[in-house]
């Protein structure tokens, strides 16, 4: 063997040895490179910690496969790539894509089974060069772990958004949807949520959808304040076993003893979510022969308590030009009756402007007869989460509310310096007891006048948590308005509130992640369809043909001599 061949062999062996060494070394390290501008596939620390909790096989079945419209193919692709990221960090996570409509003989049985599990399809209109057709899509997945199962919604159904806009919003929430689902089935419930009863709160059927959603992540149970009259200390000790208390739409007055129990619960670190109406008026009371009802202040005996904490819910109604649609009968009664859609200004449709993680990237949130909130200076940090539009104002009570008000005409001058009324406020800091330097309603040896660091959220509308009932008196989705057919983001907002108050901030931060998702502009494609076809198909072929002709000509010229 010559010296040059020996040197070449040594070089080859050296390169192979170096490559083998790098492979062995790389097995001890793990890193995935995300070259996207918005770091779309870089999992958050919260997602990575959830992935570490998966100790046994976890399967995810995605029902988006087959002949999908273009937008949903993009959602399918993003879902697949994100699941590959999850799987890359933990091989216990496996996934598959299935088409529930693939087999015509079994498709109806598959659809019924998915309906039974709560996986409802959506019917969308597919527009292909002006030709429209209908398609059924199941934008859902199911995760199974240790015999526990959870549904994963892949499509965020934003009200009034186009299919393209819905897909963009869904991709932004994709990591949150998957991480939240895995967290629910892999993490044991630890924190407890109390739903306060005994002061005229709504029946469980009207808050069922909220309770079911909270129950997936936390222990939840009713807590009645009736026992305060007989055993106030025992009631306080029992309430302090809960991490969060939800006071949802009370209609009866709180006694001073009940207020002391709630006050000391807060002072000792208990979190609270208040949904309070300071005006007594219900939408159902308007559907009578006169189409009118009286709205009057509601005395809950909570004003002094709220004032001490640094806010005040006013006994007035917010009237907003950015209202919600309502259908009312017009014309003569009988066969000539027609239903027309109007703007109902006493149901503000609020779109968050705050960048706080609780409300960031949320869509419209529907209120009903909301009250304005004033914030007071007392050293507590206050963050306005939701507020009415600039074209809104307060209406004092008592006042008659009439359905005929939908026809009134207004101008921007009617709302000068009156809008942007706070409707939900986050308060954080060390609260002072409302009974500080006052006689206590009942003797309490452990009474504290100033509390530790704490937080609470106040919403000036108890109806925000209410779900409607269908004809069979079954609860419909929270945020869904049967009268208009619109779905609002009430549920997402309330769940974010609960997560934030219970310090589960990681999942909220995932939800507020911003992505830049470029999608194909169909209108531009249709306008330049022939040109696009030529650039993407014809031009590459033309270049190859020209290259072949030039290459053949040069070759003949070279060898013909």
Tab-separated table of N, CA, C and O in Angstrom, residues 447-506:
chain	number	residue	atom	x	y	z
A	447	UNK	N	-58.293	37.148	66.250
A	447	UNK	CA	-58.590	38.238	65.321
A	447	UNK	C	-57.315	38.955	64.893
A	447	UNK	O	-56.444	39.260	65.696
A	448	UNK	N	-57.200	39.210	63.570
A	448	UNK	CA	-56.077	39.949	63.010
A	448	UNK	C	-56.603	41.189	62.303
A	448	UNK	O	-57.556	41.127	61.534
A	449	UNK	N	-55.943	42.346	62.564
A	449	UNK	CA	-56.382	43.603	61.955
A	449	UNK	C	-55.756	43.827	60.587
A	449	UNK	O	-56.350	44.492	59.724
A	450	UNK	N	-54.559	43.270	60.349
A	450	UNK	CA	-53.886	43.425	59.072
A	450	UNK	C	-53.416	42.067	58.590
A	450	UNK	O	-52.891	41.270	59.375
A	451	UNK	N	-53.603	41.814	57.318
A	451	UNK	CA	-53.306	40.487	56.789
A	451	UNK	C	-51.981	40.405	56.074
A	451	UNK	O	-51.276	41.396	55.880
A	452	UNK	N	-51.660	39.204	55.657
A	452	UNK	CA	-50.468	38.939	54.855
A	452	UNK	C	-50.754	39.271	53.391
A	452	UNK	O	-51.875	39.621	53.028
A	453	UNK	N	-49.727	39.166	52.554
A	453	UNK	CA	-49.902	39.451	51.136
A	453	UNK	C	-51.001	38.558	50.546
A	453	UNK	O	-50.997	37.348	50.751
A	454	UNK	N	-51.901	39.173	49.821
A	454	UNK	CA	-53.059	38.434	49.318
A	454	UNK	C	-53.533	39.066	48.022
A	454	UNK	O	-53.009	40.092	47.589
A	455	UNK	N	-54.546	38.449	47.411
A	455	UNK	CA	-55.117	39.013	46.184
A	455	UNK	C	-56.566	38.579	46.041
A	455	UNK	O	-56.974	37.512	46.525
A	456	UNK	N	-57.340	39.415	45.392
A	456	UNK	CA	-58.745	39.108	45.104
A	456	UNK	C	-59.107	39.735	43.770
A	456	UNK	O	-58.442	40.666	43.296
A	457	UNK	N	-60.146	39.197	43.149
A	457	UNK	CA	-60.657	39.738	41.884
A	457	UNK	C	-62.130	40.070	42.072
A	457	UNK	O	-62.895	39.273	42.635
A	458	UNK	N	-62.512	41.257	41.613
A	458	UNK	CA	-63.889	41.733	41.743
A	458	UNK	C	-64.488	41.912	40.354
A	458	UNK	O	-63.863	42.523	39.477
A	459	UNK	N	-65.669	41.365	40.149
A	459	UNK	CA	-66.405	41.493	38.888
A	459	UNK	C	-67.784	42.044	39.222
A	459	UNK	O	-68.494	41.491	40.065
A	460	UNK	N	-68.172	43.127	38.571
A	460	UNK	CA	-69.418	43.812	38.934
A	460	UNK	C	-70.612	43.278	38.161
A	460	UNK	O	-71.466	44.050	37.706
A	461	UNK	N	-70.672	41.967	38.002
A	461	UNK	CA	-71.811	41.339	37.331
A	461	UNK	C	-71.853	39.863	37.705
A	461	UNK	O	-70.971	39.092	37.303
A	462	UNK	N	-72.862	39.462	38.452
A	462	UNK	CA	-72.995	38.067	38.845
A	462	UNK	C	-73.399	37.160	37.699
A	462	UNK	O	-73.163	35.950	37.736
A	463	UNK	N	-74.008	37.742	36.648
A	463	UNK	CA	-74.458	36.923	35.520
A	463	UNK	C	-73.306	36.434	34.654
A	463	UNK	O	-73.508	35.577	33.793
A	464	UNK	N	-72.122	36.970	34.854
A	464	UNK	CA	-70.976	36.551	34.049
A	464	UNK	C	-70.677	35.071	34.225
A	464	UNK	O	-70.158	34.413	33.326
A	465	UNK	N	-71.020	34.511	35.382
A	465	UNK	CA	-70.722	33.116	35.695
A	465	UNK	C	-71.887	32.196	35.353
A	465	UNK	O	-71.743	30.968	35.389
A	466	UNK	N	-73.018	32.761	34.990
A	466	UNK	CA	-74.226	31.962	34.744
A	466	UNK	C	-74.225	31.367	33.342
A	466	UNK	O	-73.931	32.053	32.370
A	467	UNK	N	-74.551	30.081	33.265
A	467	UNK	CA	-74.822	29.460	31.958
A	467	UNK	C	-76.325	29.363	31.763
A	467	UNK	O	-77.090	29.260	32.728
A	468	UNK	N	-76.774	29.411	30.536
A	468	UNK	CA	-78.192	29.287	30.238
A	468	UNK	C	-78.598	27.815	30.229
A	468	UNK	O	-77.746	26.920	30.183
A	469	UNK	N	-79.896	27.557	30.272
A	469	UNK	CA	-80.437	26.204	30.209
A	469	UNK	C	-81.190	26.026	28.904
A	469	UNK	O	-81.836	26.950	28.413
A	470	UNK	N	-81.100	24.808	28.332
A	470	UNK	CA	-81.823	24.552	27.088
A	470	UNK	C	-83.270	24.172	27.378
A	470	UNK	O	-83.736	24.254	28.525
A	471	UNK	N	-83.983	23.723	26.360
A	471	UNK	CA	-85.404	23.388	26.514
A	471	UNK	C	-85.628	22.232	27.477
A	471	UNK	O	-86.699	22.104	28.077
A	472	UNK	N	-84.628	21.373	27.611
A	472	UNK	CA	-84.726	20.241	28.537
A	472	UNK	C	-84.134	20.566	29.905
A	472	UNK	O	-83.876	19.675	30.697
A	473	UNK	N	-83.916	21.866	30.155
A	473	UNK	CA	-83.375	22.366	31.425
A	473	UNK	C	-81.979	21.808	31.708
A	473	UNK	O	-81.609	21.610	32.866
A	474	UNK	N	-81.234	21.560	30.630
A	474	UNK	CA	-79.844	21.144	30.766
A	474	UNK	C	-78.933	22.349	30.504
A	474	UNK	O	-79.219	23.171	29.632
A	475	UNK	N	-77.848	22.489	31.258
A	475	UNK	CA	-76.973	23.652	31.078
A	475	UNK	C	-76.256	23.629	29.734
A	475	UNK	O	-75.787	22.579	29.284
A	476	UNK	N	-76.202	24.771	29.075
A	476	UNK	CA	-75.438	24.916	27.842
A	476	UNK	C	-74.070	25.514	28.188
A	476	UNK	O	-73.826	25.916	29.320
A	477	UNK	N	-73.189	25.575	27.228
A	477	UNK	CA	-71.822	26.037	27.461
A	477	UNK	C	-71.806	27.440	28.072
A	477	UNK	O	-72.569	28.323	27.665
A	478	UNK	N	-70.951	27.630	29.071
A	478	UNK	CA	-70.815	28.930	29.697
A	478	UNK	C	-70.287	29.939	28.677
A	478	UNK	O	-69.269	29.720	28.037
A	479	UNK	N	-71.008	31.042	28.537
A	479	UNK	CA	-70.645	32.055	27.553
A	479	UNK	C	-71.457	31.966	26.282
A	479	UNK	O	-71.413	32.887	25.447
A	480	UNK	N	-72.237	30.870	26.115
A	480	UNK	CA	-73.059	30.728	24.914
A	480	UNK	C	-74.412	31.394	25.128
A	480	UNK	O	-75.109	31.115	26.114
A	481	UNK	N	-74.786	32.294	24.234
A	481	UNK	CA	-76.050	33.013	24.311
A	481	UNK	C	-77.023	32.398	23.310
A	481	UNK	O	-76.846	32.522	22.093
A	482	UNK	N	-78.035	31.709	23.823
A	482	UNK	CA	-78.990	31.021	22.950
A	482	UNK	C	-79.808	31.999	22.126
A	482	UNK	O	-80.260	31.663	21.026
A	483	UNK	N	-80.008	33.212	22.644
A	483	UNK	CA	-80.852	34.175	21.931
A	483	UNK	C	-80.186	34.672	20.654
A	483	UNK	O	-80.843	34.942	19.660
A	484	UNK	N	-78.867	34.806	20.678
A	484	UNK	CA	-78.149	35.317	19.503
A	484	UNK	C	-77.319	34.246	18.799
A	484	UNK	O	-76.917	34.425	17.652
A	485	UNK	N	-77.024	33.122	19.500
A	485	UNK	CA	-76.183	32.078	18.925
A	485	UNK	C	-74.701	32.372	19.022
A	485	UNK	O	-73.892	31.665	18.419
A	486	UNK	N	-74.328	33.403	19.784
A	486	UNK	CA	-72.913	33.774	19.912
A	486	UNK	C	-72.273	33.071	21.105
A	486	UNK	O	-72.933	32.844	22.128
A	487	UNK	N	-70.988	32.762	20.970
A	487	UNK	CA	-70.225	32.165	22.061
A	487	UNK	C	-69.164	33.160	22.516
A	487	UNK	O	-68.287	33.550	21.740
A	488	UNK	N	-69.241	33.567	23.774
A	488	UNK	CA	-68.324	34.556	24.331
A	488	UNK	C	-67.261	33.857	25.194
A	488	UNK	O	-67.386	32.677	25.532
A	489	UNK	N	-66.235	34.610	25.562
A	489	UNK	CA	-65.092	34.045	26.290
A	489	UNK	C	-65.243	34.147	27.808
A	489	UNK	O	-64.252	34.248	28.530
A	490	UNK	N	-66.479	34.108	28.303
A	490	UNK	CA	-66.712	34.209	29.749
A	490	UNK	C	-66.006	33.096	30.519
A	490	UNK	O	-65.392	33.334	31.569
A	491	UNK	N	-66.087	31.861	30.005
A	491	UNK	CA	-65.497	30.734	30.720
A	491	UNK	C	-63.983	30.854	30.810
A	491	UNK	O	-63.401	30.659	31.887
A	492	UNK	N	-63.344	31.185	29.703
A	492	UNK	CA	-61.884	31.314	29.711
A	492	UNK	C	-61.438	32.402	30.681
A	492	UNK	O	-60.431	32.256	31.384
A	493	UNK	N	-62.166	33.501	30.709
A	493	UNK	CA	-61.820	34.594	31.623
A	493	UNK	C	-61.911	34.147	33.073
A	493	UNK	O	-61.005	34.388	33.891
A	494	UNK	N	-63.002	33.467	33.439
A	494	UNK	CA	-63.189	33.038	34.832
A	494	UNK	C	-62.165	31.971	35.234
A	494	UNK	O	-61.646	32.000	36.362
A	495	UNK	N	-61.868	31.045	34.333
A	495	UNK	CA	-60.865	30.018	34.646
A	495	UNK	C	-59.494	30.664	34.821
A	495	UNK	O	-58.718	30.271	35.714
A	496	UNK	N	-59.176	31.667	34.002
A	496	UNK	CA	-57.922	32.401	34.182
A	496	UNK	C	-57.871	33.088	35.541
A	496	UNK	O	-56.820	33.126	36.194
A	497	UNK	N	-59.011	33.634	35.964
A	497	UNK	CA	-59.083	34.278	37.288
A	497	UNK	C	-58.783	33.272	38.394
A	497	UNK	O	-58.002	33.544	39.315
A	498	UNK	N	-59.401	32.096	38.302
A	498	UNK	CA	-59.193	31.058	39.315
A	498	UNK	C	-57.732	30.609	39.322
A	498	UNK	O	-57.109	30.506	40.392
A	499	UNK	N	-57.176	30.355	38.150
A	499	UNK	CA	-55.778	29.917	38.069
A	499	UNK	C	-54.828	30.959	38.649
A	499	UNK	O	-53.873	30.628	39.348
A	500	UNK	N	-55.079	32.226	38.338
A	500	UNK	CA	-54.194	33.285	38.825
A	500	UNK	C	-54.272	33.411	40.341
A	500	UNK	O	-53.249	33.545	41.018
A	501	UNK	N	-55.484	33.374	40.881
A	501	UNK	CA	-55.640	33.509	42.330
A	501	UNK	C	-55.017	32.337	43.076
A	501	UNK	O	-54.545	32.489	44.206
A	502	UNK	N	-55.005	31.165	42.438
A	502	UNK	CA	-54.414	29.985	43.076
A	502	UNK	C	-52.958	29.779	42.678
A	502	UNK	O	-52.406	28.695	42.862
A	503	UNK	N	-52.360	30.833	42.116
A	503	UNK	CA	-50.921	30.845	41.809
A	503	UNK	C	-50.519	29.878	40.711
A	503	UNK	O	-49.339	29.535	40.594
A	504	UNK	N	-51.466	29.411	39.898
A	504	UNK	CA	-51.118	28.591	38.740
A	504	UNK	C	-50.878	29.526	37.547
A	504	UNK	O	-51.578	29.492	36.537
A	505	UNK	N	-49.868	30.381	37.693
A	505	UNK	CA	-49.638	31.424	36.696
A	505	UNK	C	-48.986	30.901	35.428
A	505	UNK	O	-49.049	31.529	34.372
A	506	UNK	N	-48.298	29.761	35.529
A	506	UNK	CA	-47.570	29.248	34.375
A	506	UNK	C	-48.468	28.992	33.188
A	506	UNK	O	-48.157	29.375	32.054
